[in-house]
Tab-separated table of C-alpha atoms in Angstrom:
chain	number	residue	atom	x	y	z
A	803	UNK	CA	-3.560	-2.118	-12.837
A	804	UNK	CA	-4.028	-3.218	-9.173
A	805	UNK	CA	-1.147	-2.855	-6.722
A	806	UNK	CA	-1.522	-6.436	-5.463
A	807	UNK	CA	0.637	-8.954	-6.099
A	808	UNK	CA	-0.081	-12.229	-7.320
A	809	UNK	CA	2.554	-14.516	-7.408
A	810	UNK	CA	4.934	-13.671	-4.925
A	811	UNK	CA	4.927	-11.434	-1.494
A	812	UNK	CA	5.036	-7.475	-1.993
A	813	UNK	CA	8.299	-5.807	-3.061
A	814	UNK	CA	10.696	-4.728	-0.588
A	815	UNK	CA	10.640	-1.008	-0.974
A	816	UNK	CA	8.245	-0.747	1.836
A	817	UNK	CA	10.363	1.713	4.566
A	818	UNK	CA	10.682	5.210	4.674
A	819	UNK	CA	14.157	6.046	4.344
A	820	UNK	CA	16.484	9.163	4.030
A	821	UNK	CA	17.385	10.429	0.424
A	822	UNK	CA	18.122	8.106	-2.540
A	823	UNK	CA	20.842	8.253	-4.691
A	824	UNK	CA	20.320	7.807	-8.556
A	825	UNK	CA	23.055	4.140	-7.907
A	826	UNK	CA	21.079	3.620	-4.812
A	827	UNK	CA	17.776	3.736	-6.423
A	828	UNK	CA	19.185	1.315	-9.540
A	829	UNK	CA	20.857	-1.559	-6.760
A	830	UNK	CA	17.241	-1.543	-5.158
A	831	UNK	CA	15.413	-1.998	-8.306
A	832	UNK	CA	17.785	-4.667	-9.641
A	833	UNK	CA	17.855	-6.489	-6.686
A	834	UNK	CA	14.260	-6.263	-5.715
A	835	UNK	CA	12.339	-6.685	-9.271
A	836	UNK	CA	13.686	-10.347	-10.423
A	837	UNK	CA	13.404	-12.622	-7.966
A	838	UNK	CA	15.562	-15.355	-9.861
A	839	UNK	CA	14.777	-19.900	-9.237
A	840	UNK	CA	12.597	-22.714	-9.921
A	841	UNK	CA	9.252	-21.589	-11.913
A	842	UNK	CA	6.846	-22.824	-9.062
A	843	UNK	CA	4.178	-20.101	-8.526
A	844	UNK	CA	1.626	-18.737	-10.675
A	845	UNK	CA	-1.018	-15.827	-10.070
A	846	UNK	CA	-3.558	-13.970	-11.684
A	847	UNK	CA	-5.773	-10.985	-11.825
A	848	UNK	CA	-8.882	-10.776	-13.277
A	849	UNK	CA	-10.616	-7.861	-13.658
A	850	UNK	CA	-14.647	-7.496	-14.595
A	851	UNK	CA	-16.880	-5.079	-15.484
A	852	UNK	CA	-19.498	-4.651	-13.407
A	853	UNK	CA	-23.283	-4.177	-14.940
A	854	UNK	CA	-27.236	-4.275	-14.389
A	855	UNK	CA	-27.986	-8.349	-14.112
A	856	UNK	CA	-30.436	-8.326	-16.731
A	857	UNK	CA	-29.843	-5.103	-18.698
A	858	UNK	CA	-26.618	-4.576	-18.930
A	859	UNK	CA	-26.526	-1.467	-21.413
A	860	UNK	CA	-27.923	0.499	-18.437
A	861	UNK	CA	-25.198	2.144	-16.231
A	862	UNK	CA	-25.222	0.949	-12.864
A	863	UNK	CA	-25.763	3.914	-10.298
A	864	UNK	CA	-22.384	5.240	-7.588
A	865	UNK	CA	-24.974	4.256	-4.621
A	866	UNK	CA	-25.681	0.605	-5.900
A	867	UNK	CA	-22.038	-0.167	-6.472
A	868	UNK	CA	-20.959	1.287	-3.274
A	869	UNK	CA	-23.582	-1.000	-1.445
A	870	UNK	CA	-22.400	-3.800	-3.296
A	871	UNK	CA	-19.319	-3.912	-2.476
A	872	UNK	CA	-19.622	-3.184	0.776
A	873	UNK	CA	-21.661	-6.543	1.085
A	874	UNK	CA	-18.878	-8.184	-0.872
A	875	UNK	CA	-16.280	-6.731	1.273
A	876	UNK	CA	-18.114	-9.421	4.269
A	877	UNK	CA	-17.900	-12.184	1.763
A	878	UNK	CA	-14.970	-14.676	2.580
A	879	UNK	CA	-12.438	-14.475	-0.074
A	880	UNK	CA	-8.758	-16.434	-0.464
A	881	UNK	CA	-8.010	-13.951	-3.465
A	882	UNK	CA	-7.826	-9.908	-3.058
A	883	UNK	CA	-10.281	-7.857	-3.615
A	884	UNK	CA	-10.101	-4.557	-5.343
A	885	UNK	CA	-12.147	-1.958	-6.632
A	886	UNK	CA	-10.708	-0.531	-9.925
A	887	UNK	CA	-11.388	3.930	-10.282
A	888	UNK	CA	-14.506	3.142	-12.834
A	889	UNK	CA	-16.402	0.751	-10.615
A	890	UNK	CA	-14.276	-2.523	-11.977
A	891	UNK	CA	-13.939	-5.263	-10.162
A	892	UNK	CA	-11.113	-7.404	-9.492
A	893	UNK	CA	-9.521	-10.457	-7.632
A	894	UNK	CA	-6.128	-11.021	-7.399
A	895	UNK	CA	-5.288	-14.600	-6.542
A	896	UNK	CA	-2.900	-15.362	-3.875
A	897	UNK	CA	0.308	-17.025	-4.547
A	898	UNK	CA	-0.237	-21.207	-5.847
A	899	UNK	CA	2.243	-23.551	-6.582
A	900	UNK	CA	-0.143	-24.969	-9.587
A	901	UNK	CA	-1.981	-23.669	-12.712
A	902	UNK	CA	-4.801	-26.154	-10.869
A	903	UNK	CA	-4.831	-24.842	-7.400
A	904	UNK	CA	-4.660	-21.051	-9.105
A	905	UNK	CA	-7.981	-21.919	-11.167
A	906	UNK	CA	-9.605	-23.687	-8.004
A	907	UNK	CA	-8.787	-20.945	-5.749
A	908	UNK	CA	-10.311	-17.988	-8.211
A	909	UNK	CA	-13.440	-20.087	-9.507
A	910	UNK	CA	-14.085	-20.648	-5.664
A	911	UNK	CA	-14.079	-16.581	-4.954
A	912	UNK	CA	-15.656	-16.096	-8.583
A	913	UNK	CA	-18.547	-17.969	-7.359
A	914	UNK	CA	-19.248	-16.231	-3.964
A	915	UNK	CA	-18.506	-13.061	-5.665
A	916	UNK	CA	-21.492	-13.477	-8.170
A	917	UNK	CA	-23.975	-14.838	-6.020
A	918	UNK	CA	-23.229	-11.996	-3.568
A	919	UNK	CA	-23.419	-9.610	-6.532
A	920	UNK	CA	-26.872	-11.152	-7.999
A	921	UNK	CA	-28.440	-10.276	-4.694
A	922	UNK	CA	-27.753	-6.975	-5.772
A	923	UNK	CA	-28.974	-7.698	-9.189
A	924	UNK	CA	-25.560	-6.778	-10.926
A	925	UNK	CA	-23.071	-9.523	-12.656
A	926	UNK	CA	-19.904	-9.500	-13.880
A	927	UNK	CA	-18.664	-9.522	-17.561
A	928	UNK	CA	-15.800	-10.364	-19.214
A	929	UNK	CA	-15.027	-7.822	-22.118
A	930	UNK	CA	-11.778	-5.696	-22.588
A	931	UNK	CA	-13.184	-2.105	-22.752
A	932	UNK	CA	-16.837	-1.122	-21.952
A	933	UNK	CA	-19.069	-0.914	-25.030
A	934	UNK	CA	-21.583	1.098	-23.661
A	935	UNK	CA	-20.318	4.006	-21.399
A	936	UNK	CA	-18.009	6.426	-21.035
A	937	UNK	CA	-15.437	6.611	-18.279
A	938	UNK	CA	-17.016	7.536	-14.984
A	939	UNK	CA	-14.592	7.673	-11.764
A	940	UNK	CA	-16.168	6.108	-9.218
A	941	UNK	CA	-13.408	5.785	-6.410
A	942	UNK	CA	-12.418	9.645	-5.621
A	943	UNK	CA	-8.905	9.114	-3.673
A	944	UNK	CA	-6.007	11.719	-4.154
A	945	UNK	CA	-4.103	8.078	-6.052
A	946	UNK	CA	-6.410	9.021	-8.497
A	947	UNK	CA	-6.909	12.365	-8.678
A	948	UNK	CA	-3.062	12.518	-9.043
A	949	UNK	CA	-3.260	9.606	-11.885
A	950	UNK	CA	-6.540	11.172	-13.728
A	951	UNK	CA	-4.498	14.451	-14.189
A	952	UNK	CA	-1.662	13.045	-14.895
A	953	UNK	CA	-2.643	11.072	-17.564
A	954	UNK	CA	-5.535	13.722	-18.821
A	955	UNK	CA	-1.690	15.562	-20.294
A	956	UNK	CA	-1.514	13.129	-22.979
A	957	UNK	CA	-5.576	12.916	-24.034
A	958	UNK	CA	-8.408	11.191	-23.161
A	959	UNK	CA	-7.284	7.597	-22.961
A	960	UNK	CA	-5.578	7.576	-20.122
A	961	UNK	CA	-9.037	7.848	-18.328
A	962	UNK	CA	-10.579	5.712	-20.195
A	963	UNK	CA	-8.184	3.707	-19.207
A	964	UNK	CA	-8.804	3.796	-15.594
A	965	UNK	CA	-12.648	3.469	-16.162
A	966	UNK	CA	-13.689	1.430	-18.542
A	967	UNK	CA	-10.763	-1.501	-18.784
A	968	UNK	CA	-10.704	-5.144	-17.677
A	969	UNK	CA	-7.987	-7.314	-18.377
A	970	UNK	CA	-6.143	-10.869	-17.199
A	971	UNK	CA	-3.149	-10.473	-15.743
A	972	UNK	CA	-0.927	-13.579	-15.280
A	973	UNK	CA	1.790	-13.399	-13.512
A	974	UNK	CA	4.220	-15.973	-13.690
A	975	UNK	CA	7.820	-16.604	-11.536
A	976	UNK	CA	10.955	-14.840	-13.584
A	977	UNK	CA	12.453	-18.003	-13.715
A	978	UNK	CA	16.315	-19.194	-13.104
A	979	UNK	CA	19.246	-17.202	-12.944
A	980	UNK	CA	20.968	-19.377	-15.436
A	981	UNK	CA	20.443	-19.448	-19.223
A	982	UNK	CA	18.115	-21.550	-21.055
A	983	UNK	CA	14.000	-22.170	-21.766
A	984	UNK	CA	13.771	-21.329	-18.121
A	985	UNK	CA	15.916	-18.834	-17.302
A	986	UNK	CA	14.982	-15.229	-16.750
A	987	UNK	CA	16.710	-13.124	-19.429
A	988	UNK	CA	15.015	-15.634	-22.390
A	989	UNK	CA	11.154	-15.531	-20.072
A	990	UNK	CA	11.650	-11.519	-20.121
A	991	UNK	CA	12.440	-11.759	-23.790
A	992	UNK	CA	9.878	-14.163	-24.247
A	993	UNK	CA	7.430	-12.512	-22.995
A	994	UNK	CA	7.504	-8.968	-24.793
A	995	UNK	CA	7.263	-11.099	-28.216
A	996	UNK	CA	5.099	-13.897	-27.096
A	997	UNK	CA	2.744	-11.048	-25.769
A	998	UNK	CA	1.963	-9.918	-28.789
A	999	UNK	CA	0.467	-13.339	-30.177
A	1000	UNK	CA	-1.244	-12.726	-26.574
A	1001	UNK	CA	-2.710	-9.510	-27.378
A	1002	UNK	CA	-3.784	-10.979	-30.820
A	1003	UNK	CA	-5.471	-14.607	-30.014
A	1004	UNK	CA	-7.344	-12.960	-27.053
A	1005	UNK	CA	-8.381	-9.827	-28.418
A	1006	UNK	CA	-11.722	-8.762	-26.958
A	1007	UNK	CA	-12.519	-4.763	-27.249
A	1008	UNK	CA	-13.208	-3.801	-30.265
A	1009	UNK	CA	-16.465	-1.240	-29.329
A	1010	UNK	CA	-16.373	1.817	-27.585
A	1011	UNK	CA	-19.524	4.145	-27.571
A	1012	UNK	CA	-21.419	0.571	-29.356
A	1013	UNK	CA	-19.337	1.792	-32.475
A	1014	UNK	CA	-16.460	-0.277	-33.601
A	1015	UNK	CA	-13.033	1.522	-33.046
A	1016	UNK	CA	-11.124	-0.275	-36.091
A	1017	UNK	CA	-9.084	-2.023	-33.454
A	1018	UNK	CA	-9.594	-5.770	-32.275
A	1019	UNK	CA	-8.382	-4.775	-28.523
A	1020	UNK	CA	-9.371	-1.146	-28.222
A	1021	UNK	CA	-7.705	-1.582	-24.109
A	1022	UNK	CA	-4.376	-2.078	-26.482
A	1023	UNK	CA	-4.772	0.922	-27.902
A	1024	UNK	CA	-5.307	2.701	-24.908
A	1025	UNK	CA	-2.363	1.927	-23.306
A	1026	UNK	CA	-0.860	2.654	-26.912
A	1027	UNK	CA	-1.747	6.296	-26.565
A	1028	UNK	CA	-0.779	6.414	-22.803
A	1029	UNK	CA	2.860	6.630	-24.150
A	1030	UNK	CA	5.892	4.816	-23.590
A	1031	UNK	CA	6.851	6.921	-20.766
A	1032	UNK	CA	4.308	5.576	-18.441
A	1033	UNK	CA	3.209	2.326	-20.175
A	1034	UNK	CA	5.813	1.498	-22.398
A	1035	UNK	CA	8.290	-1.452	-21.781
A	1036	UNK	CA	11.963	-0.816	-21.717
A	1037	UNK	CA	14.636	-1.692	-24.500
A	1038	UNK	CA	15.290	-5.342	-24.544
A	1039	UNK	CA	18.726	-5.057	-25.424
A	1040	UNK	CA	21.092	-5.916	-22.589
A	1041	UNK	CA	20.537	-7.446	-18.921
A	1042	UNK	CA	16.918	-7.190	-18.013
A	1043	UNK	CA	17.320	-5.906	-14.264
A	1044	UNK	CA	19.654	-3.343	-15.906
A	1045	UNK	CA	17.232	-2.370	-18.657
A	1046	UNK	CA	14.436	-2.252	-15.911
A	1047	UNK	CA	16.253	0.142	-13.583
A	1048	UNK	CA	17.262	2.335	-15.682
A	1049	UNK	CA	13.820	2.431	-16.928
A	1050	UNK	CA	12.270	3.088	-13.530
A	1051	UNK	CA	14.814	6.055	-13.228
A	1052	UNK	CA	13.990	7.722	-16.347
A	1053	UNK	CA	10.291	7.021	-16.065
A	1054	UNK	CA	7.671	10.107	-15.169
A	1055	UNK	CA	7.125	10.749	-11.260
A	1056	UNK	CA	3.299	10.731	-11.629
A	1057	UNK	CA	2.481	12.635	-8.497
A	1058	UNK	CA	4.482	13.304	-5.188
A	1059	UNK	CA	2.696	12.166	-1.940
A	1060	UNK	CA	1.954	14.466	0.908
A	1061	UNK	CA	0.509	13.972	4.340
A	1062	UNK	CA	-2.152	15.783	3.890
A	1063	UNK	CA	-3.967	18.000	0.687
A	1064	UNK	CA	-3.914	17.152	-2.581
A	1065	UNK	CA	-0.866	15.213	-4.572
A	1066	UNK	CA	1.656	17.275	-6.174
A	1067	UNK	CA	1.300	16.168	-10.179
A	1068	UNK	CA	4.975	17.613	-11.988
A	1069	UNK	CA	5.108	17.903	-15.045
A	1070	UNK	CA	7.930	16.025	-16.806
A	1071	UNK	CA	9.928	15.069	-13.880
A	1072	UNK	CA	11.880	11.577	-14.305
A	1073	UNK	CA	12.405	9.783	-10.435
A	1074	UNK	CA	16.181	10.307	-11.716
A	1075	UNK	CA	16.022	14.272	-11.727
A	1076	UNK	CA	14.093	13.660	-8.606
A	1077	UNK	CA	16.859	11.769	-6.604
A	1078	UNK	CA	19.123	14.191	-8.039
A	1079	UNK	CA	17.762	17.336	-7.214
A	1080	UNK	CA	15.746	16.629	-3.866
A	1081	UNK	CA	13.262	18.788	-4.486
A	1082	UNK	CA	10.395	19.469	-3.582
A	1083	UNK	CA	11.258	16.917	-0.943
A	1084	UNK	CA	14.076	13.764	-1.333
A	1085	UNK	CA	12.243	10.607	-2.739
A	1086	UNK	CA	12.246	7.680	-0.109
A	1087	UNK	CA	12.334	3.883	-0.322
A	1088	UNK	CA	8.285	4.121	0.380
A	1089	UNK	CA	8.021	6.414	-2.666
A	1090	UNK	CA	10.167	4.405	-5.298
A	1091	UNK	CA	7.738	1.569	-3.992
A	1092	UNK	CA	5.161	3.713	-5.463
A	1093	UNK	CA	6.539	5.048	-8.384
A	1094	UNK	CA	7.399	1.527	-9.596
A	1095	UNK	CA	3.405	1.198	-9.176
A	1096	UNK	CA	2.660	3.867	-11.366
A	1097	UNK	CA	4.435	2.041	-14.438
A	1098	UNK	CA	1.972	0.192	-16.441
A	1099	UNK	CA	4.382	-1.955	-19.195
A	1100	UNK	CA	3.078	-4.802	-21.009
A	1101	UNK	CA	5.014	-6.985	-18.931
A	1102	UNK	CA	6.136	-5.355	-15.428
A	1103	UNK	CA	8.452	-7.233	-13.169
A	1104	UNK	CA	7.543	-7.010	-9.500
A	1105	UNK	CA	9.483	-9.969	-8.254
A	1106	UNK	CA	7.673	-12.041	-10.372
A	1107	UNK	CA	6.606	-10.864	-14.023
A	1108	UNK	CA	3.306	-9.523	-14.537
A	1109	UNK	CA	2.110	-9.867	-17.861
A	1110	UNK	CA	-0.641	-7.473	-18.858
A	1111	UNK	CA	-1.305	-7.607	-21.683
A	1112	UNK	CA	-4.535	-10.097	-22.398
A	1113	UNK	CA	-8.091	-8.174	-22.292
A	1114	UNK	CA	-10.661	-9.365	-19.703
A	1115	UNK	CA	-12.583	-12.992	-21.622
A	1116	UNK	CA	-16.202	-13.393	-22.170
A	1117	UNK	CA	-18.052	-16.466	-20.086
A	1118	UNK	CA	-17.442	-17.369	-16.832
A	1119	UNK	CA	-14.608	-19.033	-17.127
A	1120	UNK	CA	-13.271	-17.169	-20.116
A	1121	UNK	CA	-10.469	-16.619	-18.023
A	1122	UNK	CA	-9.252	-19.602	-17.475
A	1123	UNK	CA	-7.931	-20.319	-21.034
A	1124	UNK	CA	-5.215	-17.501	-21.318
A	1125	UNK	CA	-4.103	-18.374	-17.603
A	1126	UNK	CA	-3.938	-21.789	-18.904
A	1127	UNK	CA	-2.127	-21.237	-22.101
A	1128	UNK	CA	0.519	-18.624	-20.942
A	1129	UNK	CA	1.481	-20.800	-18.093
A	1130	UNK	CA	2.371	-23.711	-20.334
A	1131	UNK	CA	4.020	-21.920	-22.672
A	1132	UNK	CA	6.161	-20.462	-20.166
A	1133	UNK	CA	6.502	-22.869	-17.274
A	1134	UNK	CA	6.869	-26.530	-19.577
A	1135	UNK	CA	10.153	-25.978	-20.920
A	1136	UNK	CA	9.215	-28.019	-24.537
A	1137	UNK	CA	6.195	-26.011	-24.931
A	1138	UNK	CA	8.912	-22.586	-23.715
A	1139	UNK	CA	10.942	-23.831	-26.493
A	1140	UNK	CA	8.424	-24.401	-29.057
A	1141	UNK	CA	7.442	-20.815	-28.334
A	1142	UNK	CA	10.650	-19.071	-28.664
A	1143	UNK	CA	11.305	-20.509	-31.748
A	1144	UNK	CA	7.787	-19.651	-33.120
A	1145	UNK	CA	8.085	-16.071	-32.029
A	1146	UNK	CA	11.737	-15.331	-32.667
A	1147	UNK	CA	11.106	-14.516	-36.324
A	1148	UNK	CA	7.937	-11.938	-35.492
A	1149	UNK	CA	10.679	-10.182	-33.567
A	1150	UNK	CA	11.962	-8.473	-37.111
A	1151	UNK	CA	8.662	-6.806	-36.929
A	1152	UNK	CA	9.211	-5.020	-34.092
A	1153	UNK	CA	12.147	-2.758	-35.743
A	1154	UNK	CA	13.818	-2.955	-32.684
A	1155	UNK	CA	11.350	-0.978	-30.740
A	1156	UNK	CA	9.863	-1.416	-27.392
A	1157	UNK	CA	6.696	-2.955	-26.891
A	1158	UNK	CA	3.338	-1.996	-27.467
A	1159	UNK	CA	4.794	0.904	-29.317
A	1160	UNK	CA	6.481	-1.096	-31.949
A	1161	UNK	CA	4.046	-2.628	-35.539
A	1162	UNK	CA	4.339	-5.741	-34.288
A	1163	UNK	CA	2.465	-4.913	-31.392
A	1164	UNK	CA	0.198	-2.379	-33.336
A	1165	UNK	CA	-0.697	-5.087	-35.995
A	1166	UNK	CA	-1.801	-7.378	-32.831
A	1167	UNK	CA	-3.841	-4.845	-31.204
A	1168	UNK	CA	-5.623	-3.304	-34.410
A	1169	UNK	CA	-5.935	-6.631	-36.725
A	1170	UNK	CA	-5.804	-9.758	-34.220
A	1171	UNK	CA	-5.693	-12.944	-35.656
A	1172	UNK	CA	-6.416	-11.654	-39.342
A	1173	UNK	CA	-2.848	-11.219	-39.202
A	1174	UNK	CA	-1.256	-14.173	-41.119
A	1175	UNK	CA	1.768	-14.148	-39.503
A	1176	UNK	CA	0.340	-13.966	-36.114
A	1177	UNK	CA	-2.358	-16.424	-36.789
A	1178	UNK	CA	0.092	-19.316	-37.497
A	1179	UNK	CA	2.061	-18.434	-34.418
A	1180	UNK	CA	-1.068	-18.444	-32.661
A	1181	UNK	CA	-1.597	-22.357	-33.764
A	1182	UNK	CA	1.656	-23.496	-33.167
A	1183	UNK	CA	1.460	-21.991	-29.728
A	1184	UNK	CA	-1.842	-23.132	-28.666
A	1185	UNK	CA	-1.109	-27.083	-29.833
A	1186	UNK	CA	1.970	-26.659	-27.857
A	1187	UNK	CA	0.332	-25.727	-24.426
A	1188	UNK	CA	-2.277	-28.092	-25.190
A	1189	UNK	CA	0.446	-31.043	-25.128
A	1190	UNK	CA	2.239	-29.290	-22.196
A	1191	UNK	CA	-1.208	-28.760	-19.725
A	1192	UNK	CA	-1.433	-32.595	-19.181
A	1193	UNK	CA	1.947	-32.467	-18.127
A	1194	UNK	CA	1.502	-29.424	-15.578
A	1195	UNK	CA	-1.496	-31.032	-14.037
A	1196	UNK	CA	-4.019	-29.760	-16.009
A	1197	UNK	CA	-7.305	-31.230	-15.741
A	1198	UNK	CA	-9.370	-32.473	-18.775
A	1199	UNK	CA	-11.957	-29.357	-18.583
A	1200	UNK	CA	-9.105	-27.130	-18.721
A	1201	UNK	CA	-7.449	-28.982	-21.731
A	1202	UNK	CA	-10.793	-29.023	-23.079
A	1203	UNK	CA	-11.356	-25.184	-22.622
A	1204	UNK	CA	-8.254	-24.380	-24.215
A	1205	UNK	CA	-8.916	-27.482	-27.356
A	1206	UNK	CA	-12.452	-25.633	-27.677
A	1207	UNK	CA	-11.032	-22.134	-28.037
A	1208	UNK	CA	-8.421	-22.921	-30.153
A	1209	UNK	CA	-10.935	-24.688	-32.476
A	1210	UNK	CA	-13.049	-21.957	-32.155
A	1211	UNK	CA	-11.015	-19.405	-32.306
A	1212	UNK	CA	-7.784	-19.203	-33.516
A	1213	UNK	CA	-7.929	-22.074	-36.345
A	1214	UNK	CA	-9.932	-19.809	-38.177
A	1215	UNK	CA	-8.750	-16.920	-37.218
A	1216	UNK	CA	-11.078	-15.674	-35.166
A	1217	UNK	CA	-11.067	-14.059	-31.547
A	1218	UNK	CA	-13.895	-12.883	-29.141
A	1219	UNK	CA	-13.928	-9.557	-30.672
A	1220	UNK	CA	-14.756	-10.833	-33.900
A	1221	UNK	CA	-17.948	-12.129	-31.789
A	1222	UNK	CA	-19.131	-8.668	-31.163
A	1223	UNK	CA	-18.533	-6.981	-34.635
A	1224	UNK	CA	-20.612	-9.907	-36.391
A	1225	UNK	CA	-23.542	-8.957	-33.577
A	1226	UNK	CA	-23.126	-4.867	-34.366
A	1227	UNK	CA	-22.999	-5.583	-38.169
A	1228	UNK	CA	-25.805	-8.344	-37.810
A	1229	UNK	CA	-23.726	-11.436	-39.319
A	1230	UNK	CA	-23.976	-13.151	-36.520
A	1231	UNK	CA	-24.496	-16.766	-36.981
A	1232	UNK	CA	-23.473	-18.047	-33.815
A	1233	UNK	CA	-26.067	-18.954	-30.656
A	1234	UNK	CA	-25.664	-16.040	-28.205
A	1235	UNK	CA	-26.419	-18.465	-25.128
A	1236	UNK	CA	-25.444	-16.204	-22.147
A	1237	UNK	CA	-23.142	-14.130	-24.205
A	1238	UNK	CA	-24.319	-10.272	-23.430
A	1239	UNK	CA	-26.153	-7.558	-26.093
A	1240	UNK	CA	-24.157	-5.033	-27.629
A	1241	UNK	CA	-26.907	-3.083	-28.437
């Protein structure tokens, strides 16, 4: 959810202007949200939650986080560094031209970012949604007092959301104007079916209150009751940057942004009735900037495409294996072939829906890799990135990460959610080693 880009410089809708026109408003979008050539960069986000060092079921107090980060904030870092509403942490990596020099750069920051943090006696943790707590703002900015009551319209989960959610977002170039493995109308399509063997294979939420929610990735779900509206993807029939645009228009305004006082929050107001009717004020360049922001897909094109659909991974390095994986199945174009062709029949299971609000994406969310279907596009996808990593400069502990996981994992059907049930129901039968309690 950050507003920092990864894998290529910020949009262009940076200058206040005079009044936008619906058409002028679609041109910018289109021309500003696939930036089309090569595959060469790669990004990614990774967000943690932060806890108590040694106790981690213990909620961490406003004042110890604040002085946290404000000795982090001193810390030399290469990546961004953002503070989430709930207290989450997360570093955005700059742009790199390699899945290697992405990984270096981020385990580099990781590093001074948890030694600063362990001289405050918190750490970092790599699950989806928090187990333990319930959503507590701890950033009070008029962004998200807008977004809270925006999003309290359609329930709870929208702050939950904001609070208690850690993903890893990889964002990846759109790829060539042209047709083919590479180009960027089959990545886009690619990626809205390919992200649901994502949501599945890394699944990694399924508690909430230390109960299990009867979903593998309870984040999923939030964004599932969000609504498509604000965190649905748009129809993939057609021309992406057309589909996109037209989105954006028809999307909710979530709040209008004033000088000074509090955010205006309408109710049910699309940026297209906005352009159209100029009130209470005509939208600017600055504010479709912001309103493109405020869109939360599964897979949002800023330039680049974001995909966001992949909860935060246990370990240390947890998040190195999803990075890993999506890159070679999107950048090598035998392993981008091997995955289209493994995915393209799951797409009958989306009914022609957009994701996550389609069963294809449900089934991911709620049933992970016990979904046949999913599970054997899950191997077939994994053995081809691990034959494509080599070739994209992957080094043998990152091969080896992603050969462990898949023998861990997804050969038998498995993800890290599946860890934390067994320890709740007591099956457990696997070492813990620095793995956290759930209870």
């Amino acid at each position: 959810m950050s507003d920092t880009s990864s894998a290529a410089p910020a949009s262009d809708c940076t200058e206040p202007r005079t009044a936008l026109t619906p058409p002028e408003v679609e041109a910018l979008v289109r021309g500003i949200c696939f930036k089309t050539g090569p595959p060469r960069n790669v990004g990614v986000e990774v967000e943690w939650l932060v806890h108590e060092l040694r106790t981690p079921q213990l909620p961490v107090t406003p004042e110890r986080l604040e002085a946290a980060y404000a000795a982090l904030r001193t810390v030399p870092l290469r990546s961004a560094l953002t503070i989430e509403p709930g207290g989450q942490l997360e570093l955005s990596s700059p742009p790199a031209t390699s899945l290697m020099e992405c990984i270096g750069t981020v385990s580099a920051d990781l590093d001074a970012v948890r030694s600063a943090l362990a001289g405050h006696d918190l750490g970092l943790v790599g699950i989806g949604h928090d187990p333990w707590h319930p959503p507590r703002r701890f950033l009070h900015e008029r962004r998200y007092d807008a977004m809270e009551t925006c999003l309290d319209r359609t329930g709870p989960s929208g702050r939950r959301m904001m609070c208690t959610s850690a993903s890893v977002q990889v964002c990846l170039d759109a790829g060539y104007e042209e047709p083919g493995p590479l180009g960027h109308g089959r990545r886009w399509w690619l990626a809205h079916q390919l992200g649901a063997v994502l949501v599945a294979a890394f699944a990694n939420s399924p508690l909430a209150g230390r109960e299990p929610t009867g979903w593998r990735s309870t984040r999923q779900l939030l964004w599932l009751e969000i609504g498509p509206g604000r965190a649905g993807a748009p129809p993939l029939d057609g021309d992406p940057r057309r589909s996109w645009a037209r989105h954006v228009l028809d999307a909710p305004v979530m709040c209008i942004r004033e000088d000074s006082g509090p955010w205006d929050v309408p109710e049910g107001l699309t940026f297209r009735e906005w352009t159209s009717s100029g009130t209470p004020r005509p939208p600017t360049r600055e504010d479709l900037d912001y309103h493109i922001t405020t869109l939360f897909p599964p897979v949002r094109p800023r330039g680049f495409l974001e995909l966001r659909m992949i909860d935060a991974q246990p370990g240390d390095d947890g998040w190195i294996v999803p990075l890993a994986v999506a890159t070679a199945l999107f950048d090598d174009p035998q392993a981008a072939e091997t995955a289209y062709r493994t995915v393209k029949p799951l797409a009958e299971r989306a009914l022609g829906l957009a994701a996550p609000h389609n069963p294809l994406w449900i089934d991911a969310a709620r049933n992970g890799l016990a979904d046949p279907e999913l599970h054997e596009a899950a191997i077939a996808c994994f053995a081809a990135a691990l034959e494509a990593l080599p070739r994209l400069g992957a080094t043998i502990q990152v091969t080896d990460a992603v050969a462990a996981y898949l023998d861990r994992y997804v050969m038998q059907g498995r993800t890290p959610a599946d860890d934390l049930l067994d320890r709740v129901r007591g099956t457990d039968r696997r070492p813990h080693g620095k793995d956290i309690r759930t209870s």
